[in-house]
Amino acid sequence: RHGKRHERRRAPPKYQPHARQRALVEPPAPPIELTPLVACSADTAQDVLWHIAEYAPRLRKWLVANPSATPAMLEYLAQVGGPGVPEALRILLKSLEMNGSGSDQPFIASTAL
């Protein structure tokens, strides 16, 4: 009977690392640097554009040049103003008159702003 005690021992189980669990909450994206390019880019999210409209008066004129600016945003900009906003709006209106008001995205030369 003593012989059975010394039977072959089992090999230890192979190490299998567990997959690292993903965090339940992703870290926030780094803050967006508000620049004229961000303000006039059609790819900028509407919530960012509205943030610029409300809190970055120096960049408001660039929102006027953004093809994604909504009529509500343009109206807001006309009401609150800011450096260069009246001139930018005049250029936009002139551009609309020249190109016909049927255009959804009027062309505005950025050098004119």
mmCIF file of N, CA, C and O in Angstrom:
data_model
loop_
_atom_site.group_PDB
_atom_site.id
_atom_site.type_symbol
_atom_site.label_atom_id
_atom_site.label_comp_id
_atom_site.label_asym_id
_atom_site.label_seq_id
_atom_site.Cartn_x
_atom_site.Cartn_y
_atom_site.Cartn_z
ATOM 1 N N ARG A 1 0.799 -1.189 0.000
ATOM 2 C CA ARG A 1 0.000 0.000 0.000
ATOM 3 C C ARG A 1 0.845 1.256 0.000
ATOM 4 O O ARG A 1 0.445 2.262 -0.542
ATOM 5 N N HIS A 2 1.954 1.224 0.603
ATOM 6 C CA HIS A 2 2.803 2.406 0.619
ATOM 7 C C HIS A 2 3.234 2.793 -0.788
ATOM 8 O O HIS A 2 3.511 3.931 -1.060
ATOM 9 N N GLY A 3 3.250 1.873 -1.669
ATOM 10 C CA GLY A 3 3.673 2.135 -3.029
ATOM 11 C C GLY A 3 2.699 3.028 -3.784
ATOM 12 O O GLY A 3 3.078 3.803 -4.643
ATOM 13 N N LYS A 4 1.423 2.931 -3.454
ATOM 14 C CA LYS A 4 0.436 3.751 -4.138
ATOM 15 C C LYS A 4 0.560 5.212 -3.746
ATOM 16 O O LYS A 4 0.204 6.082 -4.496
ATOM 17 N N ARG A 5 1.047 5.462 -2.570
ATOM 18 C CA ARG A 5 1.227 6.850 -2.120
ATOM 19 C C ARG A 5 2.195 7.612 -3.007
ATOM 20 O O ARG A 5 2.095 8.798 -3.150
ATOM 21 N N HIS A 6 3.126 6.908 -3.518
ATOM 22 C CA HIS A 6 4.165 7.563 -4.311
ATOM 23 C C HIS A 6 3.888 7.484 -5.801
ATOM 24 O O HIS A 6 4.778 7.486 -6.609
ATOM 25 N N GLU A 7 2.639 7.381 -6.131
ATOM 26 C CA GLU A 7 2.296 7.362 -7.550
ATOM 27 C C GLU A 7 2.708 8.677 -8.181
ATOM 28 O O GLU A 7 2.999 9.642 -7.510
ATOM 29 N N ARG A 8 2.666 8.658 -9.441
ATOM 30 C CA ARG A 8 3.045 9.867 -10.186
ATOM 31 C C ARG A 8 2.226 11.056 -9.729
ATOM 32 O O ARG A 8 1.022 10.973 -9.578
ATOM 33 N N ARG A 9 2.914 12.115 -9.542
ATOM 34 C CA ARG A 9 2.219 13.351 -9.184
ATOM 35 C C ARG A 9 1.714 14.011 -10.462
ATOM 36 O O ARG A 9 2.335 13.920 -11.509
ATOM 37 N N ARG A 10 0.636 14.692 -10.312
ATOM 38 C CA ARG A 10 0.102 15.430 -11.464
ATOM 39 C C ARG A 10 0.973 16.649 -11.727
ATOM 40 O O ARG A 10 1.481 17.267 -10.803
ATOM 41 N N ALA A 11 1.072 16.977 -13.017
ATOM 42 C CA ALA A 11 1.823 18.184 -13.381
ATOM 43 C C ALA A 11 0.993 19.400 -12.965
ATOM 44 O O ALA A 11 -0.244 19.368 -13.026
ATOM 45 N N PRO A 12 1.639 20.449 -12.517
ATOM 46 C CA PRO A 12 0.865 21.639 -12.145
ATOM 47 C C PRO A 12 0.144 22.184 -13.375
ATOM 48 O O PRO A 12 0.603 22.026 -14.508
ATOM 49 N N PRO A 13 -0.997 22.821 -13.161
ATOM 50 C CA PRO A 13 -1.718 23.369 -14.318
ATOM 51 C C PRO A 13 -0.886 24.443 -15.007
ATOM 52 O O PRO A 13 -0.125 25.160 -14.377
ATOM 53 N N LYS A 14 -1.047 24.502 -16.327
ATOM 54 C CA LYS A 14 -0.309 25.523 -17.083
ATOM 55 C C LYS A 14 -0.842 26.894 -16.722
ATOM 56 O O LYS A 14 -2.044 27.074 -16.515
ATOM 57 N N TYR A 15 0.067 27.857 -16.675
ATOM 58 C CA TYR A 15 -0.310 29.238 -16.350
ATOM 59 C C TYR A 15 -1.082 29.837 -17.520
ATOM 60 O O TYR A 15 -0.635 29.787 -18.661
ATOM 61 N N GLN A 16 -2.240 30.340 -17.216
ATOM 62 C CA GLN A 16 -3.051 31.005 -18.228
ATOM 63 C C GLN A 16 -3.417 32.381 -17.697
ATOM 64 O O GLN A 16 -4.272 32.489 -16.817
ATOM 65 N N PRO A 17 -2.767 33.405 -18.209
ATOM 66 C CA PRO A 17 -3.087 34.747 -17.706
ATOM 67 C C PRO A 17 -4.518 35.119 -18.064
ATOM 68 O O PRO A 17 -5.024 34.761 -19.122
ATOM 69 N N HIS A 18 -5.150 35.788 -17.140
ATOM 70 C CA HIS A 18 -6.516 36.241 -17.378
ATOM 71 C C HIS A 18 -6.468 37.525 -18.187
ATOM 72 O O HIS A 18 -5.580 38.358 -17.994
ATOM 73 N N ALA A 19 -7.425 37.662 -19.082
ATOM 74 C CA ALA A 19 -7.510 38.898 -19.865
ATOM 75 C C ALA A 19 -7.755 40.058 -18.905
ATOM 76 O O ALA A 19 -8.557 39.954 -17.984
ATOM 77 N N ARG A 20 -7.038 41.122 -19.133
ATOM 78 C CA ARG A 20 -7.192 42.302 -18.281
ATOM 79 C C ARG A 20 -8.571 42.917 -18.522
ATOM 80 O O ARG A 20 -8.958 43.154 -19.667
ATOM 81 N N GLN A 21 -9.270 43.142 -17.449
ATOM 82 C CA GLN A 21 -10.608 43.701 -17.593
ATOM 83 C C GLN A 21 -10.524 45.160 -18.013
ATOM 84 O O GLN A 21 -9.669 45.899 -17.535
ATOM 85 N N ARG A 22 -11.429 45.534 -18.918
ATOM 86 C CA ARG A 22 -11.512 46.934 -19.343
ATOM 87 C C ARG A 22 -12.145 47.742 -18.231
ATOM 88 O O ARG A 22 -13.002 47.254 -17.504
ATOM 89 N N ALA A 23 -11.717 48.956 -18.151
ATOM 90 C CA ALA A 23 -12.318 49.857 -17.180
ATOM 91 C C ALA A 23 -13.789 50.047 -17.528
ATOM 92 O O ALA A 23 -14.169 50.072 -18.699
ATOM 93 N N LEU A 24 -14.606 50.170 -16.526
ATOM 94 C CA LEU A 24 -16.034 50.362 -16.760
ATOM 95 C C LEU A 24 -16.324 51.719 -17.373
ATOM 96 O O LEU A 24 -17.289 51.895 -18.089
ATOM 97 N N VAL A 25 -15.465 52.669 -17.077
ATOM 98 C CA VAL A 25 -15.646 54.015 -17.607
ATOM 99 C C VAL A 25 -14.363 54.394 -18.340
ATOM 100 O O VAL A 25 -13.284 54.305 -17.787
ATOM 101 N N GLU A 26 -14.523 54.778 -19.584
ATOM 102 C CA GLU A 26 -13.365 55.214 -20.364
ATOM 103 C C GLU A 26 -12.918 56.584 -19.863
ATOM 104 O O GLU A 26 -13.760 57.410 -19.487
ATOM 105 N N PRO A 27 -11.627 56.846 -19.875
ATOM 106 C CA PRO A 27 -11.189 58.184 -19.467
ATOM 107 C C PRO A 27 -11.694 59.222 -20.457
ATOM 108 O O PRO A 27 -11.899 58.912 -21.631
ATOM 109 N N PRO A 28 -11.895 60.427 -19.993
ATOM 110 C CA PRO A 28 -12.401 61.456 -20.908
ATOM 111 C C PRO A 28 -11.367 61.806 -21.967
ATOM 112 O O PRO A 28 -10.164 61.657 -21.751
ATOM 113 N N ALA A 29 -11.866 62.256 -23.090
ATOM 114 C CA ALA A 29 -10.977 62.703 -24.158
ATOM 115 C C ALA A 29 -10.258 63.965 -23.693
ATOM 116 O O ALA A 29 -10.791 64.717 -22.873
ATOM 117 N N PRO A 30 -9.057 64.180 -24.195
ATOM 118 C CA PRO A 30 -8.366 65.415 -23.799
ATOM 119 C C PRO A 30 -9.154 66.629 -24.279
ATOM 120 O O PRO A 30 -9.902 66.533 -25.257
ATOM 121 N N PRO A 31 -9.003 67.735 -23.598
ATOM 122 C CA PRO A 31 -9.750 68.931 -24.018
ATOM 123 C C PRO A 31 -9.376 69.335 -25.444
ATOM 124 O O PRO A 31 -8.249 69.164 -25.867
ATOM 125 N N ILE A 32 -10.357 69.841 -26.136
ATOM 126 C CA ILE A 32 -10.140 70.305 -27.505
ATOM 127 C C ILE A 32 -9.599 71.726 -27.423
ATOM 128 O O ILE A 32 -10.161 72.568 -26.734
ATOM 129 N N GLU A 33 -8.503 71.971 -28.132
ATOM 130 C CA GLU A 33 -7.983 73.331 -28.200
ATOM 131 C C GLU A 33 -8.852 74.099 -29.191
ATOM 132 O O GLU A 33 -8.989 73.711 -30.349
ATOM 133 N N LEU A 34 -9.479 75.159 -28.707
ATOM 134 C CA LEU A 34 -10.377 75.943 -29.553
ATOM 135 C C LEU A 34 -9.565 76.898 -30.407
ATOM 136 O O LEU A 34 -8.918 77.808 -29.898
ATOM 137 N N THR A 35 -9.606 76.660 -31.706
ATOM 138 C CA THR A 35 -8.855 77.454 -32.668
ATOM 139 C C THR A 35 -9.794 77.876 -33.792
ATOM 140 O O THR A 35 -10.890 77.322 -33.923
ATOM 141 N N PRO A 36 -9.361 78.823 -34.638
ATOM 142 C CA PRO A 36 -10.187 79.175 -35.801
ATOM 143 C C PRO A 36 -10.487 77.963 -36.691
ATOM 144 O O PRO A 36 -11.584 77.837 -37.219
ATOM 145 N N LEU A 37 -9.527 77.048 -36.830
ATOM 146 C CA LEU A 37 -9.746 75.869 -37.662
ATOM 147 C C LEU A 37 -10.857 74.991 -37.092
ATOM 148 O O LEU A 37 -11.710 74.489 -37.834
ATOM 149 N N VAL A 38 -10.885 74.814 -35.784
ATOM 150 C CA VAL A 38 -11.954 74.027 -35.149
ATOM 151 C C VAL A 38 -13.295 74.729 -35.350
ATOM 152 O O VAL A 38 -14.304 74.094 -35.654
ATOM 153 N N ALA A 39 -13.307 76.047 -35.196
ATOM 154 C CA ALA A 39 -14.551 76.816 -35.310
ATOM 155 C C ALA A 39 -15.133 76.785 -36.716
ATOM 156 O O ALA A 39 -16.351 76.827 -36.879
ATOM 157 N N CYS A 40 -14.307 76.698 -37.743
ATOM 158 C CA CYS A 40 -14.850 76.729 -39.109
ATOM 159 C C CYS A 40 -14.849 75.367 -39.793
ATOM 160 O O CYS A 40 -15.259 75.263 -40.944
ATOM 161 N N SER A 41 -14.458 74.316 -39.085
ATOM 162 C CA SER A 41 -14.443 72.978 -39.673
ATOM 163 C C SER A 41 -15.839 72.357 -39.662
ATOM 164 O O SER A 41 -16.510 72.322 -38.631
ATOM 165 N N ALA A 42 -16.242 71.834 -40.806
ATOM 166 C CA ALA A 42 -17.550 71.174 -40.913
ATOM 167 C C ALA A 42 -17.597 69.891 -40.093
ATOM 168 O O ALA A 42 -18.675 69.393 -39.786
ATOM 169 N N ASP A 43 -16.432 69.358 -39.723
ATOM 170 C CA ASP A 43 -16.373 68.116 -38.951
ATOM 171 C C ASP A 43 -16.512 68.322 -37.449
ATOM 172 O O ASP A 43 -16.632 67.352 -36.706
ATOM 173 N N THR A 44 -16.482 69.569 -37.002
ATOM 174 C CA THR A 44 -16.587 69.842 -35.569
ATOM 175 C C THR A 44 -18.019 69.578 -35.105
ATOM 176 O O THR A 44 -18.981 69.992 -35.752
ATOM 177 N N ALA A 45 -18.146 68.894 -33.974
ATOM 178 C CA ALA A 45 -19.461 68.546 -33.429
ATOM 179 C C ALA A 45 -20.245 69.807 -33.058
ATOM 180 O O ALA A 45 -19.668 70.817 -32.650
ATOM 181 N N GLN A 46 -21.557 69.714 -33.194
ATOM 182 C CA GLN A 46 -22.430 70.854 -32.908
ATOM 183 C C GLN A 46 -22.289 71.346 -31.464
ATOM 184 O O GLN A 46 -22.320 72.549 -31.229
ATOM 185 N N ASP A 47 -22.118 70.429 -30.507
ATOM 186 C CA ASP A 47 -21.987 70.883 -29.119
ATOM 187 C C ASP A 47 -20.724 71.699 -28.917
ATOM 188 O O ASP A 47 -20.708 72.652 -28.144
ATOM 189 N N VAL A 48 -19.672 71.373 -29.658
ATOM 190 C CA VAL A 48 -18.430 72.162 -29.580
ATOM 191 C C VAL A 48 -18.654 73.524 -30.235
ATOM 192 O O VAL A 48 -18.216 74.552 -29.708
ATOM 193 N N LEU A 49 -19.349 73.539 -31.369
ATOM 194 C CA LEU A 49 -19.625 74.816 -32.039
ATOM 195 C C LEU A 49 -20.453 75.736 -31.139
ATOM 196 O O LEU A 49 -20.175 76.935 -31.037
ATOM 197 N N TRP A 50 -21.450 75.171 -30.473
ATOM 198 C CA TRP A 50 -22.268 75.992 -29.574
ATOM 199 C C TRP A 50 -21.459 76.471 -28.372
ATOM 200 O O TRP A 50 -21.648 77.581 -27.880
ATOM 201 N N HIS A 51 -20.538 75.648 -27.905
ATOM 202 C CA HIS A 51 -19.667 76.085 -26.804
ATOM 203 C C HIS A 51 -18.841 77.290 -27.252
ATOM 204 O O HIS A 51 -18.709 78.265 -26.516
ATOM 205 N N ILE A 52 -18.308 77.215 -28.458
ATOM 206 C CA ILE A 52 -17.536 78.348 -28.999
ATOM 207 C C ILE A 52 -18.432 79.576 -29.104
ATOM 208 O O ILE A 52 -18.033 80.679 -28.726
ATOM 209 N N ALA A 53 -19.642 79.376 -29.621
ATOM 210 C CA ALA A 53 -20.568 80.501 -29.786
ATOM 211 C C ALA A 53 -20.858 81.185 -28.458
ATOM 212 O O ALA A 53 -20.945 82.417 -28.390
ATOM 213 N N GLU A 54 -20.964 80.409 -27.401
ATOM 214 C CA GLU A 54 -21.311 80.976 -26.103
ATOM 215 C C GLU A 54 -20.115 81.501 -25.323
ATOM 216 O O GLU A 54 -20.219 82.521 -24.641
ATOM 217 N N TYR A 55 -18.971 80.824 -25.412
ATOM 218 C CA TYR A 55 -17.868 81.131 -24.491
ATOM 219 C C TYR A 55 -16.570 81.605 -25.138
ATOM 220 O O TYR A 55 -15.617 81.899 -24.408
ATOM 221 N N ALA A 56 -16.512 81.663 -26.465
ATOM 222 C CA ALA A 56 -15.271 82.094 -27.130
ATOM 223 C C ALA A 56 -15.573 83.199 -28.140
ATOM 224 O O ALA A 56 -15.546 82.969 -29.354
ATOM 225 N N PRO A 57 -15.859 84.415 -27.660
ATOM 226 C CA PRO A 57 -16.233 85.506 -28.573
ATOM 227 C C PRO A 57 -15.218 85.762 -29.686
ATOM 228 O O PRO A 57 -15.597 86.085 -30.803
ATOM 229 N N ARG A 58 -13.937 85.560 -29.409
ATOM 230 C CA ARG A 58 -12.902 85.829 -30.428
ATOM 231 C C ARG A 58 -12.985 84.861 -31.604
ATOM 232 O O ARG A 58 -12.460 85.123 -32.680
ATOM 233 N N LEU A 59 -13.665 83.722 -31.421
ATOM 234 C CA LEU A 59 -13.773 82.728 -32.490
ATOM 235 C C LEU A 59 -15.133 82.728 -33.180
ATOM 236 O O LEU A 59 -15.355 81.982 -34.125
ATOM 237 N N ARG A 60 -16.044 83.571 -32.721
ATOM 238 C CA ARG A 60 -17.403 83.567 -33.283
ATOM 239 C C ARG A 60 -17.426 83.857 -34.776
ATOM 240 O O ARG A 60 -18.224 83.287 -35.516
ATOM 241 N N LYS A 61 -16.561 84.769 -35.228
ATOM 242 C CA LYS A 61 -16.570 85.108 -36.661
ATOM 243 C C LYS A 61 -16.248 83.891 -37.519
ATOM 244 O O LYS A 61 -16.725 83.767 -38.635
ATOM 245 N N TRP A 62 -15.475 82.945 -36.971
ATOM 246 C CA TRP A 62 -15.123 81.743 -37.728
ATOM 247 C C TRP A 62 -16.301 80.779 -37.810
ATOM 248 O O TRP A 62 -16.387 79.987 -38.758
ATOM 249 N N LEU A 63 -17.201 80.836 -36.853
ATOM 250 C CA LEU A 63 -18.408 79.999 -36.913
ATOM 251 C C LEU A 63 -19.279 80.382 -38.097
ATOM 252 O O LEU A 63 -19.927 79.529 -38.701
ATOM 253 N N VAL A 64 -19.294 81.656 -38.421
ATOM 254 C CA VAL A 64 -20.088 82.130 -39.563
ATOM 255 C C VAL A 64 -19.602 81.453 -40.851
ATOM 256 O O VAL A 64 -20.401 81.159 -41.743
ATOM 257 N N ALA A 65 -18.311 81.166 -40.937
ATOM 258 C CA ALA A 65 -17.743 80.528 -42.128
ATOM 259 C C ALA A 65 -17.919 79.011 -42.132
ATOM 260 O O ALA A 65 -17.594 78.361 -43.115
ATOM 261 N N ASN A 66 -18.452 78.452 -41.065
ATOM 262 C CA ASN A 66 -18.602 77.007 -40.968
ATOM 263 C C ASN A 66 -19.848 76.549 -41.732
ATOM 264 O O ASN A 66 -20.951 76.993 -41.443
ATOM 265 N N PRO A 67 -19.687 75.639 -42.693
ATOM 266 C CA PRO A 67 -20.848 75.170 -43.449
ATOM 267 C C PRO A 67 -21.846 74.396 -42.583
ATOM 268 O O PRO A 67 -22.993 74.216 -42.973
ATOM 269 N N SER A 68 -21.415 73.958 -41.395
ATOM 270 C CA SER A 68 -22.317 73.236 -40.484
ATOM 271 C C SER A 68 -23.062 74.159 -39.529
ATOM 272 O O SER A 68 -23.872 73.690 -38.731
ATOM 273 N N ALA A 69 -22.777 75.456 -39.592
ATOM 274 C CA ALA A 69 -23.478 76.395 -38.707
ATOM 275 C C ALA A 69 -24.952 76.405 -39.067
ATOM 276 O O ALA A 69 -25.322 76.575 -40.230
ATOM 277 N N THR A 70 -25.786 76.212 -38.077
ATOM 278 C CA THR A 70 -27.231 76.167 -38.309
ATOM 279 C C THR A 70 -27.795 77.588 -38.371
ATOM 280 O O THR A 70 -27.162 78.528 -37.866
ATOM 281 N N PRO A 71 -28.970 77.755 -38.961
ATOM 282 C CA PRO A 71 -29.601 79.081 -38.945
ATOM 283 C C PRO A 71 -29.778 79.613 -37.521
ATOM 284 O O PRO A 71 -29.591 80.802 -37.278
ATOM 285 N N ALA A 72 -30.095 78.720 -36.579
ATOM 286 C CA ALA A 72 -30.254 79.151 -35.179
ATOM 287 C C ALA A 72 -28.932 79.685 -34.623
ATOM 288 O O ALA A 72 -28.909 80.680 -33.889
ATOM 289 N N MET A 73 -27.827 79.038 -34.990
ATOM 290 C CA MET A 73 -26.524 79.501 -34.520
ATOM 291 C C MET A 73 -26.180 80.864 -35.134
ATOM 292 O O MET A 73 -25.694 81.751 -34.447
ATOM 293 N N LEU A 74 -26.447 81.017 -36.419
ATOM 294 C CA LEU A 74 -26.164 82.291 -37.078
ATOM 295 C C LEU A 74 -27.008 83.411 -36.467
ATOM 296 O O LEU A 74 -26.523 84.528 -36.277
ATOM 297 N N GLU A 75 -28.245 83.107 -36.144
ATOM 298 C CA GLU A 75 -29.109 84.101 -35.504
ATOM 299 C C GLU A 75 -28.557 84.467 -34.123
ATOM 300 O O GLU A 75 -28.512 85.639 -33.757
ATOM 301 N N TYR A 76 -28.133 83.456 -33.377
ATOM 302 C CA TYR A 76 -27.540 83.707 -32.061
ATOM 303 C C TYR A 76 -26.306 84.598 -32.190
ATOM 304 O O TYR A 76 -26.138 85.560 -31.441
ATOM 305 N N LEU A 77 -25.446 84.286 -33.160
ATOM 306 C CA LEU A 77 -24.226 85.079 -33.369
ATOM 307 C C LEU A 77 -24.565 86.513 -33.738
ATOM 308 O O LEU A 77 -23.891 87.452 -33.301
ATOM 309 N N ALA A 78 -25.603 86.693 -34.548
ATOM 310 C CA ALA A 78 -26.025 88.046 -34.925
ATOM 311 C C ALA A 78 -26.491 88.827 -33.698
ATOM 312 O O ALA A 78 -26.275 90.036 -33.608
ATOM 313 N N GLN A 79 -27.100 88.142 -32.753
ATOM 314 C CA GLN A 79 -27.605 88.806 -31.547
ATOM 315 C C GLN A 79 -26.500 89.122 -30.541
ATOM 316 O O GLN A 79 -26.472 90.202 -29.976
ATOM 317 N N VAL A 80 -25.573 88.171 -30.330
ATOM 318 C CA VAL A 80 -24.541 88.392 -29.308
ATOM 319 C C VAL A 80 -23.323 89.130 -29.846
ATOM 320 O O VAL A 80 -22.578 89.738 -29.076
ATOM 321 N N GLY A 81 -23.102 89.057 -31.163
ATOM 322 C CA GLY A 81 -21.976 89.770 -31.756
ATOM 323 C C GLY A 81 -20.636 89.211 -31.326
ATOM 324 O O GLY A 81 -20.515 88.079 -30.901
ATOM 325 N N GLY A 82 -19.638 90.049 -31.432
ATOM 326 C CA GLY A 82 -18.269 89.657 -31.102
ATOM 327 C C GLY A 82 -17.326 90.262 -32.111
ATOM 328 O O GLY A 82 -17.749 90.789 -33.144
ATOM 329 N N PRO A 83 -16.029 90.190 -31.837
ATOM 330 C CA PRO A 83 -15.052 90.764 -32.762
ATOM 331 C C PRO A 83 -15.158 90.148 -34.154
ATOM 332 O O PRO A 83 -15.013 88.947 -34.326
ATOM 333 N N GLY A 84 -15.455 90.964 -35.146
ATOM 334 C CA GLY A 84 -15.517 90.521 -36.537
ATOM 335 C C GLY A 84 -16.816 89.845 -36.955
ATOM 336 O O GLY A 84 -16.981 89.530 -38.130
ATOM 337 N N VAL A 85 -17.734 89.624 -36.034
ATOM 338 C CA VAL A 85 -18.980 88.925 -36.379
ATOM 339 C C VAL A 85 -19.839 89.719 -37.358
ATOM 340 O O VAL A 85 -20.296 89.158 -38.359
ATOM 341 N N PRO A 86 -20.076 91.020 -37.129
ATOM 342 C CA PRO A 86 -20.906 91.757 -38.097
ATOM 343 C C PRO A 86 -20.337 91.698 -39.515
ATOM 344 O O PRO A 86 -21.076 91.486 -40.477
ATOM 345 N N GLU A 87 -19.031 91.857 -39.638
ATOM 346 C CA GLU A 87 -18.410 91.815 -40.967
ATOM 347 C C GLU A 87 -18.544 90.416 -41.572
ATOM 348 O O GLU A 87 -18.852 90.269 -42.763
ATOM 349 N N ALA A 88 -18.342 89.374 -40.772
ATOM 350 C CA ALA A 88 -18.464 88.003 -41.270
ATOM 351 C C ALA A 88 -19.892 87.733 -41.746
ATOM 352 O O ALA A 88 -20.095 87.099 -42.786
ATOM 353 N N LEU A 89 -20.875 88.217 -41.001
ATOM 354 C CA LEU A 89 -22.268 88.035 -41.411
ATOM 355 C C LEU A 89 -22.578 88.796 -42.699
ATOM 356 O O LEU A 89 -23.312 88.302 -43.564
ATOM 357 N N ARG A 90 -22.020 90.000 -42.836
ATOM 358 C CA ARG A 90 -22.215 90.755 -44.085
ATOM 359 C C ARG A 90 -21.631 89.979 -45.272
ATOM 360 O O ARG A 90 -22.242 89.895 -46.345
ATOM 361 N N ILE A 91 -20.459 89.404 -45.085
ATOM 362 C CA ILE A 91 -19.833 88.628 -46.156
ATOM 363 C C ILE A 91 -20.687 87.408 -46.497
ATOM 364 O O ILE A 91 -20.886 87.079 -47.670
ATOM 365 N N LEU A 92 -21.206 86.745 -45.470
ATOM 366 C CA LEU A 92 -22.070 85.580 -45.699
ATOM 367 C C LEU A 92 -23.309 85.978 -46.493
ATOM 368 O O LEU A 92 -23.665 85.328 -47.483
ATOM 369 N N LEU A 93 -23.971 87.053 -46.079
ATOM 370 C CA LEU A 93 -25.185 87.493 -46.788
ATOM 371 C C LEU A 93 -24.878 87.891 -48.218
ATOM 372 O O LEU A 93 -25.627 87.567 -49.139
ATOM 373 N N LYS A 94 -23.764 88.572 -48.430
ATOM 374 C CA LYS A 94 -23.368 88.967 -49.781
ATOM 375 C C LYS A 94 -23.104 87.717 -50.627
ATOM 376 O O LYS A 94 -23.497 87.647 -51.787
ATOM 377 N N SER A 95 -22.451 86.727 -50.028
ATOM 378 C CA SER A 95 -22.169 85.479 -50.729
ATOM 379 C C SER A 95 -23.462 84.765 -51.111
ATOM 380 O O SER A 95 -23.585 84.226 -52.212
ATOM 381 N N LEU A 96 -24.430 84.767 -50.196
ATOM 382 C CA LEU A 96 -25.718 84.135 -50.487
ATOM 383 C C LEU A 96 -26.428 84.847 -51.632
ATOM 384 O O LEU A 96 -27.041 84.206 -52.492
ATOM 385 N N GLU A 97 -26.361 86.176 -51.649
ATOM 386 C CA GLU A 97 -26.989 86.944 -52.727
ATOM 387 C C GLU A 97 -26.329 86.637 -54.059
ATOM 388 O O GLU A 97 -27.009 86.479 -55.075
ATOM 389 N N MET A 98 -25.000 86.547 -54.059
ATOM 390 C CA MET A 98 -24.261 86.307 -55.300
ATOM 391 C C MET A 98 -24.491 84.889 -55.828
ATOM 392 O O MET A 98 -24.583 84.682 -57.035
ATOM 393 N N ASN A 99 -24.589 83.919 -54.927
ATOM 394 C CA ASN A 99 -24.722 82.521 -55.342
ATOM 395 C C ASN A 99 -26.161 82.047 -55.401
ATOM 396 O O ASN A 99 -26.405 80.903 -55.752
ATOM 397 N N GLY A 100 -27.089 82.890 -55.016
ATOM 398 C CA GLY A 100 -28.491 82.468 -54.947
ATOM 399 C C GLY A 100 -28.748 81.834 -53.597
ATOM 400 O O GLY A 100 -27.920 81.121 -53.071
ATOM 401 N N SER A 101 -29.878 82.095 -53.033
ATOM 402 C CA SER A 101 -30.159 81.620 -51.673
ATOM 403 C C SER A 101 -30.524 80.149 -51.628
ATOM 404 O O SER A 101 -30.734 79.606 -50.554
ATOM 405 N N GLY A 102 -30.581 79.439 -52.759
ATOM 406 C CA GLY A 102 -30.925 78.026 -52.761
ATOM 407 C C GLY A 102 -29.802 77.123 -52.308
ATOM 408 O O GLY A 102 -30.004 75.955 -52.066
ATOM 409 N N SER A 103 -28.617 77.642 -52.196
ATOM 410 C CA SER A 103 -27.473 76.817 -51.813
ATOM 411 C C SER A 103 -27.513 76.488 -50.332
ATOM 412 O O SER A 103 -27.704 77.356 -49.495
ATOM 413 N N ASP A 104 -27.339 75.207 -50.012
ATOM 414 C CA ASP A 104 -27.328 74.782 -48.602
ATOM 415 C C ASP A 104 -26.029 75.188 -47.910
ATOM 416 O O ASP A 104 -26.009 75.471 -46.719
ATOM 417 N N GLN A 105 -24.930 75.149 -48.647
ATOM 418 C CA GLN A 105 -23.632 75.461 -48.068
ATOM 419 C C GLN A 105 -22.946 76.521 -48.916
ATOM 420 O O GLN A 105 -22.229 76.213 -49.851
ATOM 421 N N PRO A 106 -23.156 77.771 -48.583
ATOM 422 C CA PRO A 106 -22.550 78.825 -49.392
ATOM 423 C C PRO A 106 -21.033 78.817 -49.291
ATOM 424 O O PRO A 106 -20.479 78.460 -48.276
ATOM 425 N N PHE A 107 -20.407 79.197 -50.379
ATOM 426 C CA PHE A 107 -18.946 79.301 -50.386
ATOM 427 C C PHE A 107 -18.567 80.648 -49.823
ATOM 428 O O PHE A 107 -19.065 81.685 -50.235
ATOM 429 N N ILE A 108 -17.688 80.628 -48.853
ATOM 430 C CA ILE A 108 -17.187 81.878 -48.271
ATOM 431 C C ILE A 108 -15.671 81.795 -48.291
ATOM 432 O O ILE A 108 -15.093 80.869 -47.741
ATOM 433 N N ALA A 109 -15.038 82.740 -48.934
ATOM 434 C CA ALA A 109 -13.580 82.757 -48.958
ATOM 435 C C ALA A 109 -13.061 83.077 -47.563
ATOM 436 O O ALA A 109 -13.400 84.099 -46.991
ATOM 437 N N SER A 110 -12.254 82.183 -47.003
ATOM 438 C CA SER A 110 -11.764 82.385 -45.640
ATOM 439 C C SER A 110 -10.862 83.626 -45.554
ATOM 440 O O SER A 110 -10.734 84.215 -44.496
ATOM 441 N N THR A 111 -10.262 84.009 -46.663
ATOM 442 C CA THR A 111 -9.395 85.189 -46.613
ATOM 443 C C THR A 111 -10.205 86.455 -46.436
ATOM 444 O O THR A 111 -9.698 87.464 -45.972
ATOM 445 N N ALA A 112 -11.502 86.404 -46.781
ATOM 446 C CA ALA A 112 -12.341 87.591 -46.643
ATOM 447 C C ALA A 112 -12.674 87.861 -45.179
ATOM 448 O O ALA A 112 -13.008 88.967 -44.805
ATOM 449 N N LEU A 113 -12.580 86.826 -44.333
ATOM 450 C CA LEU A 113 -12.889 87.000 -42.932
ATOM 451 C C LEU A 113 -11.692 87.560 -42.229
ATOM 452 O O LEU A 113 -11.661 88.062 -41.221
#
